[in-house]
mmCIF file of N, CA and C in Angstrom:
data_model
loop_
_atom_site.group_PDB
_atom_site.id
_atom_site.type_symbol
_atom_site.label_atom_id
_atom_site.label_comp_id
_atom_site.label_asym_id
_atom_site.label_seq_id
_atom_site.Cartn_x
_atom_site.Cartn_y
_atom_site.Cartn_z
ATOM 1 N N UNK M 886 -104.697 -100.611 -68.126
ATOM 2 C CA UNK M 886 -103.425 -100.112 -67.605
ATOM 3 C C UNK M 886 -103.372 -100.385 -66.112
ATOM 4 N N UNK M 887 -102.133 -100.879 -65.843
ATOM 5 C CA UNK M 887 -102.205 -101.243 -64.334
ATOM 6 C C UNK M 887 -102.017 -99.793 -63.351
ATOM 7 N N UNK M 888 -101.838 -99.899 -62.176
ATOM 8 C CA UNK M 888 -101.489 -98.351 -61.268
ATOM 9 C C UNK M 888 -100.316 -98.007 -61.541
ATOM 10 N N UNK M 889 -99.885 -96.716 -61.748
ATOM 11 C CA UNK M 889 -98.317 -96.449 -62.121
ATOM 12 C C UNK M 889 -98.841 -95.103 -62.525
ATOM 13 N N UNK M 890 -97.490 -94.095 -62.919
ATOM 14 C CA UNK M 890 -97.716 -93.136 -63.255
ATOM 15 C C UNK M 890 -98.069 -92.168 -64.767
ATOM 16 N N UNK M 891 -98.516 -93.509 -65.104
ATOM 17 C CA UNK M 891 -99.030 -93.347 -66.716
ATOM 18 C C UNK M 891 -100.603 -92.691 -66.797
ATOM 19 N N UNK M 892 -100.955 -91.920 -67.639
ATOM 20 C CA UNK M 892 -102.184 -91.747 -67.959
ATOM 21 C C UNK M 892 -103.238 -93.100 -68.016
ATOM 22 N N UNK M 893 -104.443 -92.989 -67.504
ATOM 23 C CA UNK M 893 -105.605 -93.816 -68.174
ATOM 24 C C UNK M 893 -105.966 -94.032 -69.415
ATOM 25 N N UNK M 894 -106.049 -95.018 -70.132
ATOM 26 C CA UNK M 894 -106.126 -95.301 -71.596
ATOM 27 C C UNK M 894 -107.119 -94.476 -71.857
ATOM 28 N N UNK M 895 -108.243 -94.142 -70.565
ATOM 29 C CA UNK M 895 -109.701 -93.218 -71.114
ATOM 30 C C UNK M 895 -109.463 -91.854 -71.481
ATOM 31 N N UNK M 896 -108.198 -91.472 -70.876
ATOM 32 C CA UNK M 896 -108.579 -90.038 -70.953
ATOM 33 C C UNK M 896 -107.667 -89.881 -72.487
ATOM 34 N N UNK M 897 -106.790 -90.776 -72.848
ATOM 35 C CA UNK M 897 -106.370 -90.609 -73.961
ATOM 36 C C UNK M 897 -107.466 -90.893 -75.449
ATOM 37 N N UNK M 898 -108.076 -92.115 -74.799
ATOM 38 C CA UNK M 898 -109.597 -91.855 -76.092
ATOM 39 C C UNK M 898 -109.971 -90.598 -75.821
ATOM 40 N N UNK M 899 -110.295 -90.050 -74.580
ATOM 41 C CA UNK M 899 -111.357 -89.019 -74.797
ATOM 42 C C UNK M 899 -110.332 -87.509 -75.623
ATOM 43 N N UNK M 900 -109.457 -87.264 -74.850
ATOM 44 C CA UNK M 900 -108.425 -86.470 -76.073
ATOM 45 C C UNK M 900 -108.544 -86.911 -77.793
ATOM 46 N N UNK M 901 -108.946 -88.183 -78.049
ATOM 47 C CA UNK M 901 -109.160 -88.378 -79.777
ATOM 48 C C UNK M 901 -110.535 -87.783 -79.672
ATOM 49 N N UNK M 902 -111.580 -87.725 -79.071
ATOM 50 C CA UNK M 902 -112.504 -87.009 -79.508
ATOM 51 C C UNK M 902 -112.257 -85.896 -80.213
ATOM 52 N N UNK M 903 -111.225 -85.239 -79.973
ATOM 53 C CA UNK M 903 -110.476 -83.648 -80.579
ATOM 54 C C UNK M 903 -110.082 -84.186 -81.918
ATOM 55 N N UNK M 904 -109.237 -85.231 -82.122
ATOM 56 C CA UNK M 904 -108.758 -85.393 -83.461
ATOM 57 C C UNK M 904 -110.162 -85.700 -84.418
ATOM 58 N N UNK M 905 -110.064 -84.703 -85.606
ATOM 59 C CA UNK M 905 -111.076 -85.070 -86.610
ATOM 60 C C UNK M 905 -110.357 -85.559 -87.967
ATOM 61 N N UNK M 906 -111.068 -86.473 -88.517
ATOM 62 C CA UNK M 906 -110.961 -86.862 -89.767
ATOM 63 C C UNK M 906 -111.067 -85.701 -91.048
ATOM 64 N N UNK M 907 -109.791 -85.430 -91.227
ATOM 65 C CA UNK M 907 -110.128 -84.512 -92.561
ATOM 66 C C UNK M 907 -111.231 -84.330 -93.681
ATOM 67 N N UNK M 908 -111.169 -85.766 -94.104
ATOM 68 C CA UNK M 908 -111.977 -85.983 -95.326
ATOM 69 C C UNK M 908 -113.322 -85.126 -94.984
ATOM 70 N N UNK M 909 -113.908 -85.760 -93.724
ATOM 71 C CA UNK M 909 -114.908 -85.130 -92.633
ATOM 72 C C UNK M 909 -114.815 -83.843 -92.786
ATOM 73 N N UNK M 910 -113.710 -82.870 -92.426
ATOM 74 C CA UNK M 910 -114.080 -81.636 -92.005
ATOM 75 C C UNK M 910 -114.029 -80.752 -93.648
ATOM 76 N N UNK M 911 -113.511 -81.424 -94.667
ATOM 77 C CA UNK M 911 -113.822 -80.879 -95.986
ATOM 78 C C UNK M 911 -114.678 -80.913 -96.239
ATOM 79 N N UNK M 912 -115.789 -81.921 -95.610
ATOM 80 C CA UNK M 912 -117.041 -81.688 -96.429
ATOM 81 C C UNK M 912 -117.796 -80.864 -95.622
ATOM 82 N N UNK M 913 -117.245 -80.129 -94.705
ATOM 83 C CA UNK M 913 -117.809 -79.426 -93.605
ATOM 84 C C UNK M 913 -118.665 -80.162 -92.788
ATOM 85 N N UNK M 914 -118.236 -81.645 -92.667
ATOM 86 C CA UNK M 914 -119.106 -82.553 -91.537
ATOM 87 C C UNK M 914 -117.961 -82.672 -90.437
ATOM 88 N N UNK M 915 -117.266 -82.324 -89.782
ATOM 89 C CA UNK M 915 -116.199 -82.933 -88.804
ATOM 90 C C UNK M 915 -116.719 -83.828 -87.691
ATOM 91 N N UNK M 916 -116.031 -85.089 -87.871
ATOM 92 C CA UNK M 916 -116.176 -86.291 -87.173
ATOM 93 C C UNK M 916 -115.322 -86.906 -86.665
ATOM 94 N N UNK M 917 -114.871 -87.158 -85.205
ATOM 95 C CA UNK M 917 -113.248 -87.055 -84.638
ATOM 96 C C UNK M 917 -113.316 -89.068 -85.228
ATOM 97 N N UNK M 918 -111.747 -89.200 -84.689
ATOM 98 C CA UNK M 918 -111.662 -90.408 -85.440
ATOM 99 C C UNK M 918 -112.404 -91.376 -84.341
ATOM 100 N N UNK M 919 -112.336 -90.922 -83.115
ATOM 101 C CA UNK M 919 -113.640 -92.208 -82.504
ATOM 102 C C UNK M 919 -114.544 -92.695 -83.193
ATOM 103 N N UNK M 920 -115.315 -91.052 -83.126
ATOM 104 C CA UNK M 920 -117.355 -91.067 -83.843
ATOM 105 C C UNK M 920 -116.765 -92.051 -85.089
ATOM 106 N N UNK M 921 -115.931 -91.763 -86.007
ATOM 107 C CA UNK M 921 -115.817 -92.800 -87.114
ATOM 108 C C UNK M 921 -115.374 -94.284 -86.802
ATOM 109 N N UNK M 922 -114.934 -94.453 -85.516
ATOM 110 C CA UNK M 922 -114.797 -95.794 -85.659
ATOM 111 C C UNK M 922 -113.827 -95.929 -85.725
ATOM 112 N N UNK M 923 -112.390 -95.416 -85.786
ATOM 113 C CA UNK M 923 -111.436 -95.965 -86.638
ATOM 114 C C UNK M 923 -110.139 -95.780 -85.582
ATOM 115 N N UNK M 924 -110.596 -95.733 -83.964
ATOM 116 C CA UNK M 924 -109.598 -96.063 -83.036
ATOM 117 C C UNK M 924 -109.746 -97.748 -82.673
ATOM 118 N N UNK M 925 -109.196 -98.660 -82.848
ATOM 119 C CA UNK M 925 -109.231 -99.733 -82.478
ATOM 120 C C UNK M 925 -108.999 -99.740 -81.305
ATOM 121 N N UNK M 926 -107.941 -99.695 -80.678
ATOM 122 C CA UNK M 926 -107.447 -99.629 -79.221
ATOM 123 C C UNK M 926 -106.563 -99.365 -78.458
ATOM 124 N N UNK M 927 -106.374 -98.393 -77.371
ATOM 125 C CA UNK M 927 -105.634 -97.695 -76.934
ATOM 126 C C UNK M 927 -105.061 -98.097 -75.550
ATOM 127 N N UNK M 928 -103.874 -97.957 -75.471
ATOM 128 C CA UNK M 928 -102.839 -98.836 -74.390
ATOM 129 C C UNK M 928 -101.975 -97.632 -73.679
ATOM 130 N N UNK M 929 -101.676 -97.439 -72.473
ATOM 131 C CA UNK M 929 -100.961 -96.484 -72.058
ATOM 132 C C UNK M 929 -100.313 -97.585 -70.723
ATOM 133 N N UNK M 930 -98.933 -97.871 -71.009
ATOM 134 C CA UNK M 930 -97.949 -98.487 -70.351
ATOM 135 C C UNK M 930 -98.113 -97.793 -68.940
ATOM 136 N N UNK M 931 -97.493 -98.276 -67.910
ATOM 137 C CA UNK M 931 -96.623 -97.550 -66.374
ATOM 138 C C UNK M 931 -96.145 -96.363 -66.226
ATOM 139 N N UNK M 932 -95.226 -96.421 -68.074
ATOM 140 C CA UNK M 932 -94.419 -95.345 -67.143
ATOM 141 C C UNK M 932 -94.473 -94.085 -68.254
ATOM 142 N N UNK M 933 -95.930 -94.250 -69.006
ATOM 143 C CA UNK M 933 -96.508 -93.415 -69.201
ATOM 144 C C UNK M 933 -97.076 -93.401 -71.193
ATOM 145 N N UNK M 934 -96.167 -94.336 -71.796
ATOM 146 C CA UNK M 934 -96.163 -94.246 -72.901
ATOM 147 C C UNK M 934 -97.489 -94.919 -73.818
ATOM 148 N N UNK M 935 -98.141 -94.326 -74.603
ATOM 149 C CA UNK M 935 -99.163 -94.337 -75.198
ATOM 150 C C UNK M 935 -98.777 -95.138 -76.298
ATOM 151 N N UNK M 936 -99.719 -96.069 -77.196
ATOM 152 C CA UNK M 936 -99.846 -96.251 -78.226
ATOM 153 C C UNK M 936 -101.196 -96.393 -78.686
ATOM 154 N N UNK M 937 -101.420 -96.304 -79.830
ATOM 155 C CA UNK M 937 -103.107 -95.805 -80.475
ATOM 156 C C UNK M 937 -103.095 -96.454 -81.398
ATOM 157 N N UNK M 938 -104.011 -97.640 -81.899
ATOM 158 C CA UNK M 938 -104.088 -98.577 -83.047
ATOM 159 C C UNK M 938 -105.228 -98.173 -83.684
ATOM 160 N N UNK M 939 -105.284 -97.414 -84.942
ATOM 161 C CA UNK M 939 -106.284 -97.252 -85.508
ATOM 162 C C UNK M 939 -106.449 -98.362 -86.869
ATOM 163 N N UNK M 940 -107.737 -97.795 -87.792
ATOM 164 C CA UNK M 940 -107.540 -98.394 -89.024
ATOM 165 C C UNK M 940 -108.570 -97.042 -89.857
ATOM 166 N N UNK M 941 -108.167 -97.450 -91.084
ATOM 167 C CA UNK M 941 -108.642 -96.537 -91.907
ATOM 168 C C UNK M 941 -110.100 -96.469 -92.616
ATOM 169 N N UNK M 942 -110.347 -95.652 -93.170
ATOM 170 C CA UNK M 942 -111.879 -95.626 -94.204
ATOM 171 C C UNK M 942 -111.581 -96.555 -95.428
ATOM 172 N N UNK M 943 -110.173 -96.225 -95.682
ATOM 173 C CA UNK M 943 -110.013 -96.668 -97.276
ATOM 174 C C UNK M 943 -108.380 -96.567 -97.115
ATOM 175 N N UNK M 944 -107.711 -98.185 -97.695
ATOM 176 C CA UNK M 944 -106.508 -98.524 -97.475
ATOM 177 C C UNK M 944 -105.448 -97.594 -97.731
ATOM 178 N N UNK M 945 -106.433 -96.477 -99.351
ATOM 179 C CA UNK M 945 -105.406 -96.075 -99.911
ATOM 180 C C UNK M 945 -105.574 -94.108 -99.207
ATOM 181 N N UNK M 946 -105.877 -94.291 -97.911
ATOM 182 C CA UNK M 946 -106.083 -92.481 -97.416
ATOM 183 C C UNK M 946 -105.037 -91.766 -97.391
ATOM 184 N N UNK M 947 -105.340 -90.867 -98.239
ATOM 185 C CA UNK M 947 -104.423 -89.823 -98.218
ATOM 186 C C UNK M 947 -104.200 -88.993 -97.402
ATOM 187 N N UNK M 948 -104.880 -88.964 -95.739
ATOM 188 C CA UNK M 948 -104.703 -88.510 -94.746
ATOM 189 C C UNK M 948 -104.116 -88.769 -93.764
ATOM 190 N N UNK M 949 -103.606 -90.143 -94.053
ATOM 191 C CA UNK M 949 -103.215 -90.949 -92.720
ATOM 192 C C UNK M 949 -101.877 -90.165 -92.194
ATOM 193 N N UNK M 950 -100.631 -89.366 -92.765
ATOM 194 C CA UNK M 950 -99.956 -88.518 -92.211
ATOM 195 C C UNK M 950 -100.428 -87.398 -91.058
ATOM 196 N N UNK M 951 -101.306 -86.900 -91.574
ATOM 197 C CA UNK M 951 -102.272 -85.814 -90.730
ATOM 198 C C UNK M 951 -102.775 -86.368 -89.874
ATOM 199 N N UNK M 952 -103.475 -87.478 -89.497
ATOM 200 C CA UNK M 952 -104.467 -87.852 -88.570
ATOM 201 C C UNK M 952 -102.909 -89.060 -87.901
ATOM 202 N N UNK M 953 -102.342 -89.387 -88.084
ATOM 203 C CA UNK M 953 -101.670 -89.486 -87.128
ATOM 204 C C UNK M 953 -100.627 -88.615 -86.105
ATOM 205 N N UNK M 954 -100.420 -87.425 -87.209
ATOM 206 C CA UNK M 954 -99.824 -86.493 -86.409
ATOM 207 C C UNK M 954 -100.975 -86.154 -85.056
ATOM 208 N N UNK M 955 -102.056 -85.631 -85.501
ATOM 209 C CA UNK M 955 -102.790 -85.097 -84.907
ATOM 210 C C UNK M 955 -103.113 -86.099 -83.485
ATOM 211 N N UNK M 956 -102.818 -87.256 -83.913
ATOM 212 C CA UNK M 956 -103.496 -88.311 -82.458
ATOM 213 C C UNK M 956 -102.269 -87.951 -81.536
ATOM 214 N N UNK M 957 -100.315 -87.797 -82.520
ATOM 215 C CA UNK M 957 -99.890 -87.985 -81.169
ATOM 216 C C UNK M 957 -99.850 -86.563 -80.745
ATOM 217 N N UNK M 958 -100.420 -85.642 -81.211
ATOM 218 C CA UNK M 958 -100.166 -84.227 -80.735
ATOM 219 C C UNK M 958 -101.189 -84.214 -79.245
ATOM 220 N N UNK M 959 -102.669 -84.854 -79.673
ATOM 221 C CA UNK M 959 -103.477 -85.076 -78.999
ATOM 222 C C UNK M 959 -103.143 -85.789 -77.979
ATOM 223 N N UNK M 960 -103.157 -86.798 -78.005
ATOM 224 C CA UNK M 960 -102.330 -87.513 -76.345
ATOM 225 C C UNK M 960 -101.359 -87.666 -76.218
ATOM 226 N N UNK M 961 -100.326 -86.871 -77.008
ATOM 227 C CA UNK M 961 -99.254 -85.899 -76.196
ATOM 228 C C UNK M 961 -99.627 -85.024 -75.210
ATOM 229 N N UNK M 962 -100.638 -84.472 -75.528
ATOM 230 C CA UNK M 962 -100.997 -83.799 -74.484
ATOM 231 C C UNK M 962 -101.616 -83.854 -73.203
ATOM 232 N N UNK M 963 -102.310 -85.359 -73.096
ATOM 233 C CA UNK M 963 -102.728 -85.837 -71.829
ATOM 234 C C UNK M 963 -101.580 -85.921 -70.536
ATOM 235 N N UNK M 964 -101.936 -85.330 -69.676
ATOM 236 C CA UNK M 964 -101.051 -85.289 -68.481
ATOM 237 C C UNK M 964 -100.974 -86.923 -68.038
ATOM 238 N N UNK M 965 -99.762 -86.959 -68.002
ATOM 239 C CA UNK M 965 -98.571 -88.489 -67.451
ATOM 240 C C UNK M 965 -98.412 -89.234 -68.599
ATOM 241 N N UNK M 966 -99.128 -88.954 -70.236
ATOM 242 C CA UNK M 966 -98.896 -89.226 -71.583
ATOM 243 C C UNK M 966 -96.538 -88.711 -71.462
ATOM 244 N N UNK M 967 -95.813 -89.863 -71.824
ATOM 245 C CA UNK M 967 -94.400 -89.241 -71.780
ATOM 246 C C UNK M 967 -94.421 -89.825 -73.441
ATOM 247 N N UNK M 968 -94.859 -90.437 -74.282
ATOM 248 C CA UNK M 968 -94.911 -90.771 -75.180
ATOM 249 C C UNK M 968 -96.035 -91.052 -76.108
ATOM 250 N N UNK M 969 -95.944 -91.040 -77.290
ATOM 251 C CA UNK M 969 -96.888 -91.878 -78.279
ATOM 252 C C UNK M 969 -96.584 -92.314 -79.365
ATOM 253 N N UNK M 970 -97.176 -93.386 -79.879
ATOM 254 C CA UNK M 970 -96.605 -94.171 -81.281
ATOM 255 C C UNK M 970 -98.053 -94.394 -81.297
ATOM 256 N N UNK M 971 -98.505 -94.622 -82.851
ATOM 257 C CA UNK M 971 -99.729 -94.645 -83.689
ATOM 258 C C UNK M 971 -99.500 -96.005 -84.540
ATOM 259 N N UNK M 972 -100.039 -96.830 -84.717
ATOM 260 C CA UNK M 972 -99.766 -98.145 -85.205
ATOM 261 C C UNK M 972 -101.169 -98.445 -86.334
ATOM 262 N N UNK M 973 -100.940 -98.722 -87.493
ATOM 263 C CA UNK M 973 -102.200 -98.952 -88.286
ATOM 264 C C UNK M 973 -102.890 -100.640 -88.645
ATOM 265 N N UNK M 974 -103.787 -100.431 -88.690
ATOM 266 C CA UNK M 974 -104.548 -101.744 -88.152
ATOM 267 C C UNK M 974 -104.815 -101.938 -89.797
ATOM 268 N N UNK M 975 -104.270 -102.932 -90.540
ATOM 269 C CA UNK M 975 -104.258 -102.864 -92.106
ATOM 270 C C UNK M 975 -105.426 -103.791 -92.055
ATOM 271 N N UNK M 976 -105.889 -105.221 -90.730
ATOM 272 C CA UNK M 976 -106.381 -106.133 -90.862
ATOM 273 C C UNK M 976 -108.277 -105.988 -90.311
ATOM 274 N N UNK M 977 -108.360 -104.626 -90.114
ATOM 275 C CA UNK M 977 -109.889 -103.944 -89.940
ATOM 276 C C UNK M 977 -110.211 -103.613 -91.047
ATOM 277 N N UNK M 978 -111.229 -104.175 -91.882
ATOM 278 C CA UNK M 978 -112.193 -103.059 -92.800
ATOM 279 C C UNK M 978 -113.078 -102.171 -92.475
ATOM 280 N N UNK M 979 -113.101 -100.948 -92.539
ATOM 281 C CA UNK M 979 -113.651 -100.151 -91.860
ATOM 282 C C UNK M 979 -115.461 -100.088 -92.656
ATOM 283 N N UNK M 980 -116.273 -100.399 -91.886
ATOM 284 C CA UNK M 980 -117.986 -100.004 -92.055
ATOM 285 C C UNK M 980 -118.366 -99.153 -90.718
ATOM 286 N N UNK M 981 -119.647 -98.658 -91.156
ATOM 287 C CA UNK M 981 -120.293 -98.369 -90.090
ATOM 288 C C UNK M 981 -120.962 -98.286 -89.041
ATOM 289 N N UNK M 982 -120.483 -99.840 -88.928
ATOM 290 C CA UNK M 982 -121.184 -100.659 -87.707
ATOM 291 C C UNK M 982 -119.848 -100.206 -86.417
ATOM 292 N N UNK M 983 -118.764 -100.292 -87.587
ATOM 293 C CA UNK M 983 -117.702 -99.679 -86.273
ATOM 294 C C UNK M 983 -117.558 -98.567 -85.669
ATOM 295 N N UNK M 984 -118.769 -97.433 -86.015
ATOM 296 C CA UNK M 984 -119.210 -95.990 -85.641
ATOM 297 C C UNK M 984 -119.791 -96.044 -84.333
ATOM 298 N N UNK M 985 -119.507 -95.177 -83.595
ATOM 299 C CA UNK M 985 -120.500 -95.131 -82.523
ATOM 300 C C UNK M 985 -121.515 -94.313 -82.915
ATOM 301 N N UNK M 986 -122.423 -94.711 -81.383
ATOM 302 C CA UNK M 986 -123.870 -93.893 -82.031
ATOM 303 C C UNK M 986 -124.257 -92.566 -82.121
ATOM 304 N N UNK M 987 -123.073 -91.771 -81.386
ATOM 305 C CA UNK M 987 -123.123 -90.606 -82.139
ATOM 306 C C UNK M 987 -122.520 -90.044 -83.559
ATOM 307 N N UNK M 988 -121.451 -90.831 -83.713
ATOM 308 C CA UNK M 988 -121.040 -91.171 -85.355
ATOM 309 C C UNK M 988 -122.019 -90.799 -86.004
ATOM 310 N N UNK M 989 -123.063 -92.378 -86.176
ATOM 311 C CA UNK M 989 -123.731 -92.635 -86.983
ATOM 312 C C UNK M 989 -124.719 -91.950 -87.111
ATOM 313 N N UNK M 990 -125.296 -91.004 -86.027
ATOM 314 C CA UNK M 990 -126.509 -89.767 -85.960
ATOM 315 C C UNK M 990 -125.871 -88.989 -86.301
ATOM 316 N N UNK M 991 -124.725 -88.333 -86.715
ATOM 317 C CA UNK M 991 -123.686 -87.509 -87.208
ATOM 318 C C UNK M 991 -123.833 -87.455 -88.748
ATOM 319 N N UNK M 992 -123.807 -88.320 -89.070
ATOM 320 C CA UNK M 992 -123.607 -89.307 -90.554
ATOM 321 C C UNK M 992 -125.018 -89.060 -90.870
ATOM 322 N N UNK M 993 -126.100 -89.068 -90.662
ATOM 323 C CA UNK M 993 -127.653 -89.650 -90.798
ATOM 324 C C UNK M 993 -127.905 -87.876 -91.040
ATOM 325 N N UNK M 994 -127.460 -87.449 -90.122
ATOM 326 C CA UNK M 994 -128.182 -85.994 -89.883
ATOM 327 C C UNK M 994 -127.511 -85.108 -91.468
ATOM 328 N N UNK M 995 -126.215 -85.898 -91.501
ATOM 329 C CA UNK M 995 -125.531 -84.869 -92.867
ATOM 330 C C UNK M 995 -126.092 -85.764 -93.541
ATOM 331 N N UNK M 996 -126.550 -86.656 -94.016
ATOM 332 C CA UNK M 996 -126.991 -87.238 -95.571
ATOM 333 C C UNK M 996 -128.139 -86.593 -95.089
ATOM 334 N N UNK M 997 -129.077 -86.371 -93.953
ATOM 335 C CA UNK M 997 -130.838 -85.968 -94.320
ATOM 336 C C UNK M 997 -130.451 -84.394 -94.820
ATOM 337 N N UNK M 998 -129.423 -83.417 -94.651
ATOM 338 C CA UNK M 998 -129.956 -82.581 -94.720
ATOM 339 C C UNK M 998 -129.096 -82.301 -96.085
ATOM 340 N N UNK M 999 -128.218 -83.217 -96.488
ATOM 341 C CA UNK M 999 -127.821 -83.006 -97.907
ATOM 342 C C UNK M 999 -129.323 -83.194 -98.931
ATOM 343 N N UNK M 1000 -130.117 -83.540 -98.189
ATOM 344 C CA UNK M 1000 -131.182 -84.579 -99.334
ATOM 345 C C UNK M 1000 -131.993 -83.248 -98.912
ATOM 346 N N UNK M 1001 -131.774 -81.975 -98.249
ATOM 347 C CA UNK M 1001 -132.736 -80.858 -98.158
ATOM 348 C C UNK M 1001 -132.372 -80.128 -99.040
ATOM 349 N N UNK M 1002 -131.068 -79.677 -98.940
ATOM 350 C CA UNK M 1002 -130.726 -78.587 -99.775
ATOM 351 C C UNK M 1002 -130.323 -78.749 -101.205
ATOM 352 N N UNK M 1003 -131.167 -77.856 -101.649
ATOM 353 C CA UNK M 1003 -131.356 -77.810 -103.261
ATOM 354 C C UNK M 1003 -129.750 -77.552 -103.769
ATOM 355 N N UNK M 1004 -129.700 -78.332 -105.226
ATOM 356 C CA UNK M 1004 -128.380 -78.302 -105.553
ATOM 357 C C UNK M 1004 -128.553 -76.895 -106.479
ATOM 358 N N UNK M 1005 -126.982 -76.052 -106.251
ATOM 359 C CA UNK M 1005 -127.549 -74.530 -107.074
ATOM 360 C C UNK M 1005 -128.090 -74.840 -108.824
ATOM 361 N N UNK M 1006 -128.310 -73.661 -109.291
ATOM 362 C CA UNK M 1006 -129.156 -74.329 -110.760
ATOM 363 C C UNK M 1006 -127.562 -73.191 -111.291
ATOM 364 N N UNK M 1007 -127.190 -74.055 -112.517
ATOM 365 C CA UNK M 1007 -126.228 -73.829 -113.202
ATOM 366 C C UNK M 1007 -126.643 -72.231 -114.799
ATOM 367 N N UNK M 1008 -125.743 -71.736 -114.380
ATOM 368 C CA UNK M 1008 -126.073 -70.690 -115.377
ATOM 369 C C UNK M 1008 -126.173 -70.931 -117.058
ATOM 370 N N UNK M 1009 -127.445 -70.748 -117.674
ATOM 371 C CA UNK M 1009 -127.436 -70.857 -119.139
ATOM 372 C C UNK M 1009 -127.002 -70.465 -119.905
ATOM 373 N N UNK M 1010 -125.927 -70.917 -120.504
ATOM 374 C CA UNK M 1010 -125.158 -69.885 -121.529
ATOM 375 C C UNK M 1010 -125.893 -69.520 -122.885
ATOM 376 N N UNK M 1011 -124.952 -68.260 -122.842
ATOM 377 C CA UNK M 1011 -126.198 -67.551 -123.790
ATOM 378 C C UNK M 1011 -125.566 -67.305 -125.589
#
């Protein structure tokens, strides 16, 4: 972004740190859509207006209403943010190489400790 009275494209990533991926917080892992990878790249014009190019886990997410609300609520709220539009990146397949590395220690730490806890034992009918 050039000098003008627009927000820094950074502080609008760092505001997606707040937005989490649903799917994520159902499984009681919440992982904002950075840690997942799935902000491609973020542009904040002169005269203040934001746009946020993400891409998805899976073409067919049933979240993508929610998690885009949530991005422009999110850098809506960055001070000199006067706008936002959310644009979807259909031409990213999303893996986990596109995670950052706290993502992916995010990710590592919930599969090790799924692989701790015992699954409950089902009642015998009698």
């Amino acid at each position: 972004m050039s000098a003008g009275t627009g927000a820094p494209a950074e502080l609008v990533r760092a505001a997606l740190l707040h937005v989490y991926d649903p799917c994520s917080q159902s499984w009681q892992r919440p992982m904002s859509v950075v840690d997942l990878g799935l902000v491609r790249d973020v542009t904040v014009t002169d005269d203040g207006r934001a746009t946020v190019r993400i891409s998805l886990t899976a073409p067919f997410c049933m979240a993508v209403p929610t998690i885009m609300q949530a991005i422009e609520q999110k850098a809506g709220a960055v001070e000199g943010v006067t706008g936002v539009s959310v644009e979807l990146d259909g031409g990213t397949l999303w893996h986990t190489d596109l995670m950052t590395e706290k993502g992916r220690a995010l990710l590592s730490a919930a599969r090790t400790e799924d692989h701790r806890t015992p699954l409950p034992l089902l009642p015998t009918p009698h």
